[in-house]
CSV table of N, CA and C in Angstrom, one decimal:
chain,number,residue,atom,x,y,z
N,1476,ALA,N,6.5,18.3,3.4
N,1476,ALA,CA,6.2,18.9,2.3
N,1476,ALA,C,4.3,18.3,2.1
N,1477,VAL,N,3.5,17.4,2.3
N,1477,VAL,CA,2.3,17.1,2.5
N,1477,VAL,C,1.6,18.5,2.8
N,1478,LYS,N,2.1,19.1,3.8
N,1478,LYS,CA,1.3,20.2,4.0
N,1478,LYS,C,1.2,21.3,3.0
N,1479,GLU,N,2.5,21.8,2.8
N,1479,GLU,CA,2.9,22.7,1.6
N,1479,GLU,C,2.1,22.5,0.3
N,1480,GLN,N,1.8,20.8,-0.4
N,1480,GLN,CA,1.4,20.8,-0.9
N,1480,GLN,C,-0.3,20.8,-1.1
N,1481,LEU,N,-0.8,20.5,0.2
N,1481,LEU,CA,-2.3,20.8,0.3
N,1481,LEU,C,-2.6,22.2,0.5
N,1482,ASP,N,-1.5,23.0,0.9
N,1482,ASP,CA,-1.8,24.3,1.0
N,1482,ASP,C,-2.0,25.2,-0.5
N,1483,SER,N,-1.4,24.6,-1.5
N,1483,SER,CA,-1.0,25.5,-2.6
N,1483,SER,C,-2.1,25.1,-3.6
N,1484,GLY,N,-3.1,24.6,-3.0
N,1484,GLY,CA,-4.4,24.3,-4.1
N,1484,GLY,C,-5.2,23.2,-3.5
N,1485,THR,N,-6.5,23.3,-4.2
N,1485,THR,CA,-7.5,22.3,-3.7
N,1485,THR,C,-7.6,21.0,-3.9
N,1486,TYR,N,-7.8,20.0,-3.3
N,1486,TYR,CA,-8.0,18.7,-3.9
N,1486,TYR,C,-9.1,18.0,-3.7
N,1487,ASP,N,-9.7,16.9,-4.5
N,1487,ASP,CA,-10.9,16.3,-4.3
N,1487,ASP,C,-10.8,15.2,-3.4
N,1488,LEU,N,-9.7,14.6,-3.6
N,1488,LEU,CA,-9.2,13.4,-2.7
N,1488,LEU,C,-8.0,13.2,-2.4
N,1489,MET,N,-7.9,12.6,-1.1
N,1489,MET,CA,-6.6,12.3,-0.6
N,1489,MET,C,-6.3,10.8,-0.3
N,1490,LEU,N,-5.4,10.5,-1.3
N,1490,LEU,CA,-5.1,8.8,-1.0
N,1490,LEU,C,-3.7,8.6,-0.3
N,1491,LEU,N,-3.5,8.0,0.9
N,1491,LEU,CA,-2.8,7.5,1.8
N,1491,LEU,C,-2.3,6.0,2.1
N,1492,ASP,N,-1.2,5.8,2.1
N,1492,ASP,CA,-1.1,4.5,2.5
N,1492,ASP,C,-0.6,4.5,4.1
N,1493,PHE,N,-1.2,3.2,4.4
N,1493,PHE,CA,-1.1,2.9,6.0
N,1493,PHE,C,0.4,3.2,6.6
N,1494,GLN,N,1.1,2.4,5.9
N,1494,GLN,CA,2.8,2.4,6.2
N,1494,GLN,C,3.4,3.1,5.1
N,1495,LEU,N,3.7,4.4,5.8
N,1495,LEU,CA,4.8,5.4,5.3
N,1495,LEU,C,5.9,5.2,5.8
N,1496,ASP,N,7.2,5.6,4.9
N,1496,ASP,CA,8.6,5.7,5.5
N,1496,ASP,C,8.6,6.4,6.7
N,1497,SER,N,8.0,7.6,7.0
N,1497,SER,CA,8.2,8.3,8.2
N,1497,SER,C,7.3,8.1,9.2
N,1498,GLY,N,6.5,7.2,9.0
N,1498,GLY,CA,5.4,7.1,10.2
N,1498,GLY,C,4.1,6.2,9.4
N,1499,SER,N,3.0,6.5,9.8
N,1499,SER,CA,1.9,5.9,9.2
N,1499,SER,C,0.9,6.7,8.7
N,1500,GLY,N,-0.1,6.5,7.8
N,1500,GLY,CA,-0.7,7.5,7.2
N,1500,GLY,C,-1.6,8.1,8.1
N,1501,VAL,N,-2.2,7.4,9.3
N,1501,VAL,CA,-3.1,7.6,10.3
N,1501,VAL,C,-2.5,8.8,10.9
N,1502,GLU,N,-1.3,8.6,11.6
N,1502,GLU,CA,-0.2,9.7,12.0
N,1502,GLU,C,-0.4,11.1,11.1
N,1503,LEU,N,0.0,10.9,9.7
N,1503,LEU,CA,0.2,12.2,9.2
N,1503,LEU,C,-1.2,12.7,8.9
N,1504,LEU,N,-2.4,12.0,9.0
N,1504,LEU,CA,-3.5,12.6,9.0
N,1504,LEU,C,-4.0,13.1,10.2
N,1505,ALA,N,-3.3,12.6,11.3
N,1505,ALA,CA,-3.7,12.9,12.9
N,1505,ALA,C,-3.1,14.4,12.6
N,1506,GLU,N,-2.2,14.6,12.5
N,1506,GLU,CA,-0.9,15.8,12.4
N,1506,GLU,C,-1.5,16.9,11.5
N,1507,LEU,N,-2.1,16.3,10.2
N,1507,LEU,CA,-2.6,17.5,9.5
N,1507,LEU,C,-3.9,18.1,10.0
N,1508,ARG,N,-4.7,17.4,10.6
N,1508,ARG,CA,-5.8,18.0,11.3
N,1508,ARG,C,-5.2,18.8,12.4
N,1509,ARG,N,-4.4,18.2,13.0
N,1509,ARG,CA,-4.1,19.5,14.5
N,1509,ARG,C,-3.7,20.5,13.8
N,1510,GLN,N,-3.1,20.7,12.8
N,1510,GLN,CA,-2.7,21.7,12.2
N,1510,GLN,C,-3.4,22.7,11.2
N,1511,ASN,N,-4.7,22.4,11.5
N,1511,ASN,CA,-6.0,23.0,10.8
N,1511,ASN,C,-5.8,22.8,9.2
N,1512,VAL,N,-5.3,22.0,8.6
N,1512,VAL,CA,-4.9,22.0,7.1
N,1512,VAL,C,-6.1,21.4,6.7
N,1513,PRO,N,-6.6,22.1,5.5
N,1513,PRO,CA,-8.2,22.0,5.0
N,1513,PRO,C,-7.9,20.6,4.3
N,1514,LEU,N,-8.7,19.6,4.5
N,1514,LEU,CA,-8.9,18.5,3.8
N,1514,LEU,C,-9.4,18.5,2.5
N,1515,PRO,N,-9.3,17.2,1.6
N,1515,PRO,CA,-9.9,17.1,0.5
N,1515,PRO,C,-11.4,17.2,0.8
N,1516,LYS,N,-12.7,17.5,-0.3
N,1516,LYS,CA,-13.8,17.7,0.2
N,1516,LYS,C,-14.6,16.2,-0.3
N,1517,HIS,N,-14.0,15.4,-0.5
N,1517,HIS,CA,-14.1,14.1,-0.7
N,1517,HIS,C,-13.7,13.3,0.1
N,1518,GLY,N,-12.6,13.5,1.0
N,1518,GLY,CA,-12.3,13.1,2.3
N,1518,GLY,C,-10.8,12.2,1.9
N,1519,VAL,N,-10.4,11.3,2.8
N,1519,VAL,CA,-9.3,10.3,2.3
N,1519,VAL,C,-9.5,9.0,2.4
N,1520,ILE,N,-8.8,8.7,1.5
N,1520,ILE,CA,-9.0,6.9,1.5
N,1520,ILE,C,-7.4,6.2,2.0
N,1521,MET,N,-7.3,5.4,2.7
N,1521,MET,CA,-6.0,4.8,3.3
N,1521,MET,C,-5.9,3.5,2.6
N,1522,CYS,N,-5.1,3.2,1.8
N,1522,CYS,CA,-4.5,2.1,1.5
N,1522,CYS,C,-3.5,1.2,2.4
N,1523,SER,N,-3.7,0.1,2.6
N,1523,SER,CA,-3.1,-1.0,3.2
N,1523,SER,C,-2.9,-2.4,2.4
N,1524,GLY,N,-1.7,-3.0,2.8
N,1524,GLY,CA,-1.5,-4.4,2.1
N,1524,GLY,C,-1.8,-5.1,3.4
N,1525,PHE,N,-2.4,-4.7,4.5
N,1525,PHE,CA,-2.5,-5.2,5.6
N,1525,PHE,C,-4.1,-5.9,5.5
N,1526,ALA,N,-4.4,-7.1,5.4
N,1526,ALA,CA,-5.5,-7.9,5.9
N,1526,ALA,C,-6.0,-8.1,7.3
N,1527,ASP,N,-6.3,-6.9,7.6
N,1527,ASP,CA,-6.8,-6.7,9.4
N,1527,ASP,C,-7.7,-5.6,10.0
N,1528,GLU,N,-8.6,-6.3,10.5
N,1528,GLU,CA,-9.7,-5.3,11.2
N,1528,GLU,C,-9.1,-4.4,11.8
N,1529,GLU,N,-8.2,-4.6,12.6
N,1529,GLU,CA,-7.9,-3.4,13.5
N,1529,GLU,C,-7.4,-2.3,12.9
N,1530,VAL,N,-6.7,-2.6,11.6
N,1530,VAL,CA,-5.9,-1.3,10.7
N,1530,VAL,C,-7.4,-0.9,10.1
N,1531,LYS,N,-8.1,-1.5,9.7
N,1531,LYS,CA,-9.4,-0.8,8.9
N,1531,LYS,C,-10.3,0.0,10.2
N,1532,LYS,N,-10.2,-0.4,11.5
N,1532,LYS,CA,-11.1,0.3,12.4
N,1532,LYS,C,-10.4,1.5,12.8
N,1533,GLU,N,-8.8,1.7,12.8
N,1533,GLU,CA,-7.7,3.0,13.1
N,1533,GLU,C,-8.1,3.7,11.9
N,1534,CYS,N,-8.2,3.0,10.7
N,1534,CYS,CA,-8.3,4.2,9.7
N,1534,CYS,C,-9.3,5.0,9.8
N,1535,LEU,N,-10.5,4.0,9.9
N,1535,LEU,CA,-12.2,4.8,9.9
N,1535,LEU,C,-12.5,5.7,11.3
N,1536,ALA,N,-11.5,5.6,12.4
N,1536,ALA,CA,-11.6,6.4,13.7
N,1536,ALA,C,-10.9,7.6,13.3
N,1537,ALA,N,-9.8,7.4,12.4
N,1537,ALA,CA,-8.9,8.7,12.1
N,1537,ALA,C,-9.7,9.5,10.9
N,1538,GLY,N,-10.8,9.1,10.4
N,1538,GLY,CA,-11.6,10.2,9.7
N,1538,GLY,C,-11.6,9.8,8.1
N,1539,CYS,N,-10.7,8.3,7.8
N,1539,CYS,CA,-10.8,7.8,6.5
N,1539,CYS,C,-12.4,7.7,5.8
N,1540,VAL,N,-12.4,7.5,4.7
N,1540,VAL,CA,-13.9,7.4,4.0
N,1540,VAL,C,-13.8,6.1,3.3
N,1541,GLY,N,-12.8,5.2,3.2
N,1541,GLY,CA,-12.4,4.1,2.9
N,1541,GLY,C,-11.2,3.2,2.6
């Protein structure tokens, strides 16, 4: 569903949650990159209720901007 939404238009920013029903936002972002889906021009922001430095590092390593 996300890929189809991204293919249907251009977006300035993507907001993902770290923990999704179907996996993690990091996994989703990695899958979108593998499929060469064009990402928003201003990047991806990952939200999380986890106050954990490792979660932050994982998100930044995946290419998130904040």
